[in-house]
Amino acid sequence: MTDQHRPAATITPYEDGPLLLRGDFEIVTPDGERIEPGRPTVALCRCGRSRVKPFCDGTHKLIDFHAPAGRQNSRLDPETD
Amino acid sequence: MRLPEARGDLSAAVIEALMSGRFEVARLPEVTDPLADEDLQLALAVCYELHYSGFDGVDDRWEWHPGLLALRGEIEYVFETALRQLTGPQPAVGAAEIPAALTALTAEQDGPSLARYIQSNATIEQFREFVVHRSLYQLKEADPHTFAIPRLTGRAKAALIEIQIDEYGSGRLARMHAELFRTTMGCLGLNTAYGAYLDRLPAVTLAVTNMLSMFALHRRLRGALVGQLAAFEMSSSLPNSRYGNGLRRLGGDEHATLFYDEHVEADAVHEQIAAHDMCGSLVAEHPELAADVLFGAAASEALGGRASAHLLDSWAAGRSSLREVSGQGRPAQTDQLAGVAS
């Protein structure tokens, strides 16, 4: 695959951690207001507990957050739903 | 920077050689704890600084003087042996297990925490001391790890570059992390010249930067260097959040705290890249480096912990954590944060 066919931006889930966003991207609020990323590669919170959302601040390590690097395959549990 | 004052026969021999231009073979003294020995750590720090900024009035050719390098090699042997004894043998885990092994080595410990103390209790003078301790590394932040670039290949190299680009502010001076630290020092009324406080830094602090330089200057130790960087990044976001909060509590404005605030978000990115893409890829390509990657991380945590404990212990005893030095090199004794409107 040549660079020409690569997507402009990629999102990579890291195991038990955030989503890393690389490439040519823009983060905007629903109103279209730009959220300054401050760096070429950013980490987006995926545990829900960061105090600097939408960015990661490392809090996932304090709350025993788990998520795979690939697609999660657990289905709805009929016992609890 | 100026040459420091000697702390014993070994450092005196090194400093005297650099001043006089004549090298006389020095004998390595018997030391009980090389990791906390003032004379040995200062001698090593002086040898290493020849590879960074050098010293005022000292011939730059000392950097590659065979006699001085031989002496440095003897000191390094003692230092590395003590570091490996402190950390114990590390397992040669597979590449897939490297991130989890690094996470385990760098997990927040229970017990006294420098970051928690600084967030809630430190006085402004104690915060200044903390900044002075960090200044010898932080004013050249990322530089030791740049030595790893030509020694890595493939994905590990690309990952290190991705981290370093951010460390150096994507090439913008005002965003370089070392410059952000300089701003913080200035806001605290401290001398921002590189090495200005060398005489005041105790051996436990010098040992941290000496470890970085030893890993950086030996290709043999490239695994330890990237493992050390990963440990730095993985134990950074949460403490820096607390350091920033501590400085805000003490009246620091957004310029003063930017260095810490920046590291919360930056190192949350870097730690993933460092653990998975840099260390994981390096070990996938070179399984024989796995134990050294973990050694570097363990050594970083252990020496960092000893340095932090020194600060907390000194303050608990009502003492300064810095060395007493007659004359120059003292931090400013102002009680107000510069740049903070009163």
Short mmCIF file of C-alpha atoms in Angstrom, two decimals:
data_model
loop_
_atom_site.label_atom_id
_atom_site.label_comp_id
_atom_site.label_asym_id
_atom_site.label_seq_id
_atom_site.Cartn_x
_atom_site.Cartn_y
_atom_site.Cartn_z
CA MET A 1 0.00 0.00 0.00
CA THR A 2 1.44 3.38 -0.93
CA ASP A 3 1.16 6.47 1.25
CA GLN A 4 -1.37 7.80 -1.24
CA HIS A 5 -3.87 5.17 -0.12
CA ARG A 6 -3.29 5.56 3.59
CA PRO A 7 -5.99 7.28 5.61
CA ALA A 8 -5.25 10.83 6.75
CA ALA A 9 -5.55 9.85 10.41
CA THR A 10 -5.45 6.66 12.47
CA ILE A 11 -6.83 5.74 15.89
CA THR A 12 -5.02 3.01 17.82
CA PRO A 13 -6.46 1.44 20.99
CA TYR A 14 -3.68 0.53 23.45
CA GLU A 15 -4.36 -2.38 25.78
CA ASP A 16 -5.83 -1.23 29.11
CA GLY A 17 -5.10 2.35 28.07
CA PRO A 18 -6.21 5.25 25.87
CA LEU A 19 -6.81 5.65 22.14
CA LEU A 20 -3.89 7.25 20.35
CA LEU A 21 -4.84 9.58 17.52
CA ARG A 22 -2.22 10.25 14.84
CA GLY A 23 -2.11 12.01 11.51
CA ASP A 24 -4.07 14.87 9.98
CA PHE A 25 -6.96 15.34 12.39
CA GLU A 26 -8.99 18.00 14.11
CA ILE A 27 -10.84 17.68 17.42
CA VAL A 28 -13.97 19.83 17.54
CA THR A 29 -16.91 20.24 19.91
CA PRO A 30 -20.43 19.50 18.62
CA ASP A 31 -20.67 23.25 17.97
CA GLY A 32 -17.62 23.09 15.76
CA GLU A 33 -15.30 24.80 18.23
CA ARG A 34 -11.75 23.54 17.94
CA ILE A 35 -10.13 21.75 20.90
CA GLU A 36 -6.40 22.44 20.70
CA PRO A 37 -4.51 19.10 20.72
CA GLY A 38 -1.18 20.71 21.65
CA ARG A 39 0.87 17.94 20.00
CA PRO A 40 1.00 15.86 16.82
CA THR A 41 -0.13 12.61 18.56
CA VAL A 42 -2.75 12.73 21.31
CA ALA A 43 -4.14 10.15 23.75
CA LEU A 44 -7.94 10.16 24.08
CA CYS A 45 -9.48 8.97 27.35
CA ARG A 46 -11.25 5.65 27.12
CA CYS A 47 -11.73 4.78 30.81
CA GLY A 48 -14.00 7.77 31.40
CA ARG A 49 -12.16 9.00 34.50
CA SER A 50 -9.61 11.47 33.10
CA ARG A 51 -9.69 14.98 34.53
CA VAL A 52 -8.48 16.46 31.25
CA LYS A 53 -11.04 14.91 28.88
CA PRO A 54 -11.13 14.33 26.00
CA PHE A 55 -7.44 13.63 26.68
CA CYS A 56 -5.91 10.89 28.84
CA ASP A 57 -4.18 11.81 32.12
CA GLY A 58 -3.15 8.31 33.21
CA THR A 59 -6.02 7.81 35.68
CA HIS A 60 -6.93 4.48 34.02
CA LYS A 61 -3.97 2.98 35.88
CA LEU A 62 -5.55 3.78 39.25
CA ILE A 63 -8.94 2.20 38.54
CA ASP A 64 -7.96 -1.21 37.15
CA PHE A 65 -9.31 -0.33 33.72
CA HIS A 66 -9.22 -3.14 31.18
CA ALA A 67 -9.84 -3.08 27.46
CA PRO A 68 -8.18 -4.97 24.63
CA ALA A 69 -6.03 -3.48 21.89
CA GLY A 70 -8.31 -5.06 19.29
CA ARG A 71 -12.08 -5.30 18.96
CA GLN A 72 -13.85 -6.40 22.13
CA ASN A 73 -16.06 -9.43 21.55
CA SER A 74 -18.04 -9.82 24.76
CA ARG A 75 -21.78 -9.98 24.08
CA LEU A 76 -24.56 -8.73 26.33
CA ASP A 77 -24.88 -11.04 29.31
CA PRO A 78 -28.47 -12.39 29.50
CA GLU A 79 -28.06 -12.94 33.27
CA THR A 80 -27.60 -9.23 33.99
CA ASP A 81 -29.53 -7.57 31.17
CA MET B 1 28.99 25.88 33.40
CA ARG B 2 31.59 26.28 36.12
CA LEU B 3 33.54 23.39 37.55
CA PRO B 4 32.09 22.30 40.91
CA GLU B 5 33.89 22.08 44.25
CA ALA B 6 35.47 18.68 44.96
CA ARG B 7 33.86 16.36 47.54
CA GLY B 8 36.81 14.03 48.11
CA ASP B 9 40.05 12.74 46.58
CA LEU B 10 38.48 11.19 43.48
CA SER B 11 36.45 14.22 42.39
CA ALA B 12 39.39 16.45 43.33
CA ALA B 13 41.66 14.46 40.99
CA VAL B 14 39.20 14.80 38.09
CA ILE B 15 38.54 18.51 38.66
CA GLU B 16 42.24 19.24 39.18
CA ALA B 17 43.08 17.52 35.89
CA LEU B 18 40.51 19.58 33.98
CA MET B 19 41.77 22.81 35.56
CA SER B 20 45.50 22.14 35.23
CA GLY B 21 45.47 20.25 31.93
CA ARG B 22 47.56 17.44 33.48
CA PHE B 23 46.03 14.06 34.23
CA GLU B 24 47.46 12.00 37.04
CA VAL B 25 46.14 8.50 37.49
CA ALA B 26 43.75 8.44 40.43
CA ARG B 27 42.94 5.37 42.49
CA LEU B 28 39.34 4.42 43.04
CA PRO B 29 38.57 4.64 46.77
CA GLU B 30 36.68 1.92 48.64
CA VAL B 31 33.06 3.05 48.95
CA THR B 32 30.31 1.42 50.96
CA ASP B 33 27.36 2.72 48.91
CA PRO B 34 28.40 3.90 45.44
CA LEU B 35 24.84 5.09 44.73
CA ALA B 36 25.03 7.66 47.55
CA ASP B 37 28.76 8.42 47.63
CA GLU B 38 29.28 12.18 47.20
CA ASP B 39 32.85 11.91 45.90
CA LEU B 40 32.20 9.10 43.39
CA GLN B 41 28.93 10.50 42.02
CA LEU B 42 30.38 14.00 41.57
CA ALA B 43 33.48 12.64 39.80
CA LEU B 44 31.21 10.69 37.45
CA ALA B 45 28.93 13.69 36.87
CA VAL B 46 31.93 15.83 35.90
CA CYS B 47 33.15 13.15 33.47
CA TYR B 48 29.70 12.99 31.87
CA GLU B 49 29.16 16.73 31.58
CA LEU B 50 32.11 16.81 29.16
CA HIS B 51 29.73 15.03 26.71
CA TYR B 52 26.96 17.63 27.09
CA SER B 53 27.86 21.27 27.74
CA GLY B 54 31.46 21.05 28.97
CA PHE B 55 32.91 23.43 31.55
CA ASP B 56 34.04 27.05 31.38
CA GLY B 57 37.74 27.28 30.68
CA VAL B 58 38.17 23.50 30.18
CA ASP B 59 39.58 22.14 26.89
CA ASP B 60 36.80 20.27 25.04
CA ARG B 61 39.29 17.54 24.09
CA TRP B 62 39.02 16.16 27.64
CA GLU B 63 35.81 14.48 26.45
CA TRP B 64 37.89 11.77 24.74
CA HIS B 65 41.00 11.76 26.95
CA PRO B 66 42.02 8.06 27.23
CA GLY B 67 43.21 8.35 30.84
CA LEU B 68 40.06 10.09 32.02
CA LEU B 69 37.89 7.63 30.07
CA ALA B 70 39.71 4.72 31.73
CA LEU B 71 39.00 6.21 35.16
CA ARG B 72 35.38 6.82 34.18
CA GLY B 73 35.15 3.19 33.09
CA GLU B 74 36.29 2.04 36.54
CA ILE B 75 33.71 4.28 38.25
CA GLU B 76 31.00 3.05 35.87
CA TYR B 77 31.83 -0.57 36.66
CA VAL B 78 31.29 0.09 40.38
CA PHE B 79 28.13 2.13 39.65
CA GLU B 80 26.55 -0.40 37.28
CA THR B 81 27.36 -3.30 39.62
CA ALA B 82 25.67 -1.47 42.51
CA LEU B 83 22.64 -0.66 40.33
CA ARG B 84 22.26 -4.28 39.27
CA GLN B 85 22.57 -5.43 42.90
CA LEU B 86 19.93 -2.91 43.96
CA THR B 87 17.43 -4.01 41.33
CA GLY B 88 18.16 -7.76 41.30
CA PRO B 89 18.02 -10.03 38.26
CA GLN B 90 15.26 -9.25 35.76
CA PRO B 91 13.33 -11.92 33.84
CA ALA B 92 13.87 -12.25 30.07
CA VAL B 93 10.18 -11.96 29.22
CA GLY B 94 8.84 -12.09 25.67
CA ALA B 95 8.00 -8.96 23.68
CA ALA B 96 4.25 -9.36 24.26
CA GLU B 97 4.78 -9.32 28.04
CA ILE B 98 7.06 -6.26 28.08
CA PRO B 99 4.30 -3.60 28.50
CA ALA B 100 2.71 -5.49 31.42
CA ALA B 101 6.12 -6.06 33.05
CA LEU B 102 6.92 -2.33 32.75
CA THR B 103 3.50 -1.44 34.15
CA ALA B 104 4.11 -3.69 37.16
CA LEU B 105 7.56 -2.14 37.77
CA THR B 106 6.20 1.41 37.63
CA ALA B 107 2.90 1.00 39.51
CA GLU B 108 2.27 3.65 42.17
CA GLN B 109 3.45 2.41 45.54
CA ASP B 110 1.64 2.79 48.80
CA GLY B 111 3.43 4.76 51.50
CA PRO B 112 5.01 8.21 51.51
CA SER B 113 4.82 9.92 48.13
CA LEU B 114 6.82 12.99 47.16
CA ALA B 115 4.13 13.99 44.67
CA ARG B 116 1.36 13.81 47.28
CA TYR B 117 3.44 15.78 49.80
CA ILE B 118 4.22 18.48 47.24
CA GLN B 119 0.58 18.68 46.19
CA SER B 120 -0.74 19.22 49.71
CA ASN B 121 2.01 20.22 52.13
CA ALA B 122 5.21 21.57 50.60
CA THR B 123 6.26 25.13 51.40
CA ILE B 124 7.40 27.40 48.59
CA GLU B 125 11.00 26.92 49.73
CA GLN B 126 10.58 23.16 49.60
CA PHE B 127 9.06 23.43 46.12
CA ARG B 128 12.11 25.45 45.05
CA GLU B 129 14.40 22.76 46.43
CA PHE B 130 12.45 20.11 44.52
CA VAL B 131 12.90 22.11 41.30
CA VAL B 132 16.62 22.60 41.98
CA HIS B 133 17.06 18.82 42.39
CA ARG B 134 15.37 18.19 39.05
CA SER B 135 17.18 21.00 37.21
CA LEU B 136 20.35 19.16 36.17
CA TYR B 137 18.25 16.72 34.14
CA GLN B 138 15.23 18.84 33.29
CA LEU B 139 17.26 21.64 31.66
CA LYS B 140 18.54 19.00 29.24
CA GLU B 141 15.33 16.98 29.23
CA ALA B 142 15.28 14.28 26.54
CA ASP B 143 18.93 14.83 25.51
CA PRO B 144 20.32 11.58 27.00
CA HIS B 145 17.67 9.53 25.20
CA THR B 146 18.55 11.13 21.87
CA PHE B 147 21.78 9.10 22.03
CA ALA B 148 19.60 6.00 21.49
CA ILE B 149 18.32 7.13 18.07
CA PRO B 150 21.27 5.89 15.95
CA ARG B 151 21.37 2.69 18.00
CA LEU B 152 17.80 1.61 17.26
CA THR B 153 16.18 0.49 14.02
CA GLY B 154 12.70 -0.05 12.61
CA ARG B 155 9.59 0.41 14.74
CA ALA B 156 11.50 1.02 17.97
CA LYS B 157 13.40 3.87 16.35
CA ALA B 158 10.23 5.38 14.88
CA ALA B 159 8.58 5.23 18.31
CA LEU B 160 11.49 6.97 20.02
CA ILE B 161 11.43 9.69 17.36
CA GLU B 162 7.69 10.18 17.90
CA ILE B 163 8.35 10.76 21.63
CA GLN B 164 11.39 12.98 21.09
CA ILE B 165 9.59 15.23 18.58
CA ASP B 166 7.12 16.04 21.36
CA GLU B 167 9.87 16.44 23.99
CA TYR B 168 11.53 19.01 21.75
CA GLY B 169 8.26 20.87 21.15
CA SER B 170 8.06 19.78 17.49
CA GLY B 171 11.07 21.99 16.92
CA ARG B 172 9.54 25.13 18.43
CA LEU B 173 11.83 26.55 21.11
CA ALA B 174 9.02 27.90 23.30
CA ARG B 175 7.42 24.41 23.45
CA MET B 176 10.61 22.47 24.21
CA HIS B 177 10.15 20.78 27.57
CA ALA B 178 13.55 21.99 28.79
CA GLU B 179 12.44 25.55 28.02
CA LEU B 180 9.14 25.08 29.85
CA PHE B 181 11.19 24.00 32.86
CA ARG B 182 13.40 27.07 32.50
CA THR B 183 10.24 29.21 32.63
CA THR B 184 9.10 27.45 35.82
CA MET B 185 12.53 28.04 37.40
CA GLY B 186 12.39 31.71 36.44
CA CYS B 187 8.90 32.10 37.93
CA LEU B 188 10.29 30.65 41.18
CA GLY B 189 13.12 33.19 41.24
CA LEU B 190 15.77 30.51 40.59
CA ASN B 191 18.92 30.74 38.50
CA THR B 192 18.01 29.22 35.11
CA ALA B 193 21.60 28.72 33.87
CA TYR B 194 22.39 25.07 33.18
CA GLY B 195 24.35 23.51 36.04
CA ALA B 196 24.09 26.56 38.31
CA TYR B 197 23.19 24.37 41.29
CA LEU B 198 25.58 21.46 40.73
CA ASP B 199 27.42 22.13 44.01
CA ARG B 200 24.16 21.90 45.95
CA LEU B 201 22.95 18.59 44.51
CA PRO B 202 23.58 15.57 46.76
CA ALA B 203 24.86 12.24 45.44
CA VAL B 204 21.39 10.65 45.44
CA THR B 205 20.27 13.30 42.94
CA LEU B 206 23.44 13.12 40.83
CA ALA B 207 23.05 9.33 40.69
CA VAL B 208 19.79 9.70 38.74
CA THR B 209 21.33 11.82 35.96
CA ASN B 210 24.52 9.74 36.03
CA MET B 211 22.43 6.61 35.44
CA LEU B 212 20.83 8.28 32.40
CA SER B 213 24.22 9.28 31.00
CA MET B 214 25.75 5.85 31.59
CA PHE B 215 22.86 4.18 29.75
CA ALA B 216 23.01 6.85 27.03
CA LEU B 217 26.73 6.75 26.31
CA HIS B 218 27.06 2.96 26.06
CA ARG B 219 25.44 1.24 23.08
CA ARG B 220 25.69 -1.96 25.14
CA LEU B 221 23.13 -0.46 27.52
CA ARG B 222 20.61 0.72 24.87
CA GLY B 223 18.02 -1.69 26.22
CA ALA B 224 18.37 -0.17 29.69
CA LEU B 225 18.15 3.34 28.20
CA VAL B 226 14.80 2.74 26.49
CA GLY B 227 13.52 0.82 29.51
CA GLN B 228 14.49 3.77 31.68
CA LEU B 229 12.69 6.18 29.34
CA ALA B 230 9.58 4.02 29.44
CA ALA B 231 9.68 4.03 33.25
CA PHE B 232 10.06 7.83 33.27
CA GLU B 233 7.06 8.23 30.99
CA MET B 234 4.93 5.62 32.77
CA SER B 235 5.41 7.20 36.20
CA SER B 236 4.94 10.78 35.07
CA SER B 237 1.35 11.83 34.26
CA LEU B 238 -0.12 11.37 37.72
CA PRO B 239 2.83 12.86 39.72
CA ASN B 240 3.07 15.83 37.36
CA SER B 241 -0.62 16.49 37.89
CA ARG B 242 0.13 16.68 41.64
CA TYR B 243 3.24 18.84 41.21
CA GLY B 244 1.19 21.30 39.14
CA ASN B 245 -1.55 21.35 41.76
CA GLY B 246 1.06 21.99 44.46
CA LEU B 247 2.51 24.94 42.58
CA ARG B 248 -0.99 26.37 41.98
CA ARG B 249 -1.70 26.06 45.71
CA LEU B 250 1.48 28.05 46.36
CA GLY B 251 0.39 30.83 43.99
CA GLY B 252 2.03 29.76 40.73
CA ASP B 253 0.28 31.10 37.64
CA GLU B 254 -0.35 29.28 34.35
CA HIS B 255 3.14 30.07 33.06
CA ALA B 256 4.76 28.65 36.19
CA THR B 257 2.69 25.44 36.09
CA LEU B 258 2.77 24.90 32.29
CA PHE B 259 5.74 22.51 32.53
CA TYR B 260 3.77 20.19 34.84
CA ASP B 261 0.42 20.60 33.08
CA GLU B 262 2.06 19.85 29.73
CA HIS B 263 3.57 16.64 31.09
CA VAL B 264 0.19 15.29 32.24
CA GLU B 265 -1.11 15.03 28.68
CA ALA B 266 2.22 14.52 26.89
CA ASP B 267 3.37 11.62 29.02
CA ALA B 268 -0.02 9.91 28.85
CA VAL B 269 0.77 9.67 25.12
CA HIS B 270 4.45 8.86 25.53
CA GLU B 271 3.96 6.03 27.99
CA GLN B 272 1.90 4.02 25.50
CA ILE B 273 4.38 4.60 22.70
CA ALA B 274 7.34 3.86 24.98
CA ALA B 275 6.00 0.63 26.48
CA HIS B 276 4.36 -0.92 23.40
CA ASP B 277 5.91 0.57 20.28
CA MET B 278 9.45 1.27 21.51
CA CYS B 279 10.29 -1.34 24.18
CA GLY B 280 7.92 -4.00 22.82
CA SER B 281 9.29 -3.66 19.28
CA LEU B 282 12.91 -3.59 20.45
CA VAL B 283 12.47 -6.84 22.37
CA ALA B 284 10.58 -8.43 19.47
CA GLU B 285 13.60 -7.72 17.28
CA HIS B 286 16.23 -8.37 19.97
CA PRO B 287 14.89 -10.83 22.59
CA GLU B 288 18.31 -10.80 24.27
CA LEU B 289 17.68 -7.19 25.39
CA ALA B 290 14.51 -7.99 27.38
CA ALA B 291 16.20 -8.25 30.78
CA ASP B 292 18.12 -5.00 30.22
CA VAL B 293 14.92 -3.14 29.25
CA LEU B 294 13.44 -4.19 32.59
CA PHE B 295 16.73 -3.44 34.39
CA GLY B 296 16.65 0.12 33.07
CA ALA B 297 13.07 0.58 34.26
CA ALA B 298 13.76 -0.98 37.67
CA ALA B 299 16.92 1.10 38.16
CA SER B 300 15.03 4.27 37.25
CA GLU B 301 12.30 3.52 39.76
CA ALA B 302 14.77 2.55 42.49
CA LEU B 303 17.08 5.57 42.15
CA GLY B 304 14.12 7.91 41.70
CA GLY B 305 12.64 6.48 44.86
CA ARG B 306 15.86 6.97 46.81
CA ALA B 307 16.14 10.59 45.65
CA SER B 308 12.51 11.30 46.56
CA ALA B 309 12.94 9.67 49.97
CA HIS B 310 15.93 11.93 50.62
CA LEU B 311 13.78 15.03 50.06
CA LEU B 312 10.95 13.78 52.28
CA ASP B 313 13.34 12.62 55.03
CA SER B 314 15.25 15.91 55.03
CA TRP B 315 12.07 17.96 55.24
CA ALA B 316 10.60 15.72 57.95
CA ALA B 317 13.77 16.38 59.98
CA GLY B 318 13.43 20.12 59.43
CA ARG B 319 16.50 20.31 57.17
CA SER B 320 17.18 21.48 53.65
CA SER B 321 17.53 18.60 51.17
CA LEU B 322 20.28 20.49 49.34
CA ARG B 323 23.97 20.50 50.23
CA GLU B 324 25.29 23.43 52.19
CA VAL B 325 27.82 25.30 50.12
CA SER B 326 29.73 28.36 51.16
CA GLY B 327 29.33 31.24 48.77
CA GLN B 328 27.74 30.99 45.36
CA GLY B 329 25.24 28.69 43.77
CA ARG B 330 22.51 29.19 46.35
CA PRO B 331 18.88 29.34 45.29
CA ALA B 332 17.25 32.73 45.63
CA GLN B 333 15.87 33.23 49.11
CA THR B 334 12.88 35.28 48.07
CA ASP B 335 9.59 34.48 49.73
CA GLN B 336 7.37 35.57 46.87
CA LEU B 337 6.95 33.80 43.56
CA ALA B 338 8.35 36.02 40.86
CA GLY B 339 5.68 36.97 38.36
CA VAL B 340 2.82 36.42 40.78
CA ALA B 341 0.88 39.57 41.45
CA SER B 342 0.56 40.20 45.15
#
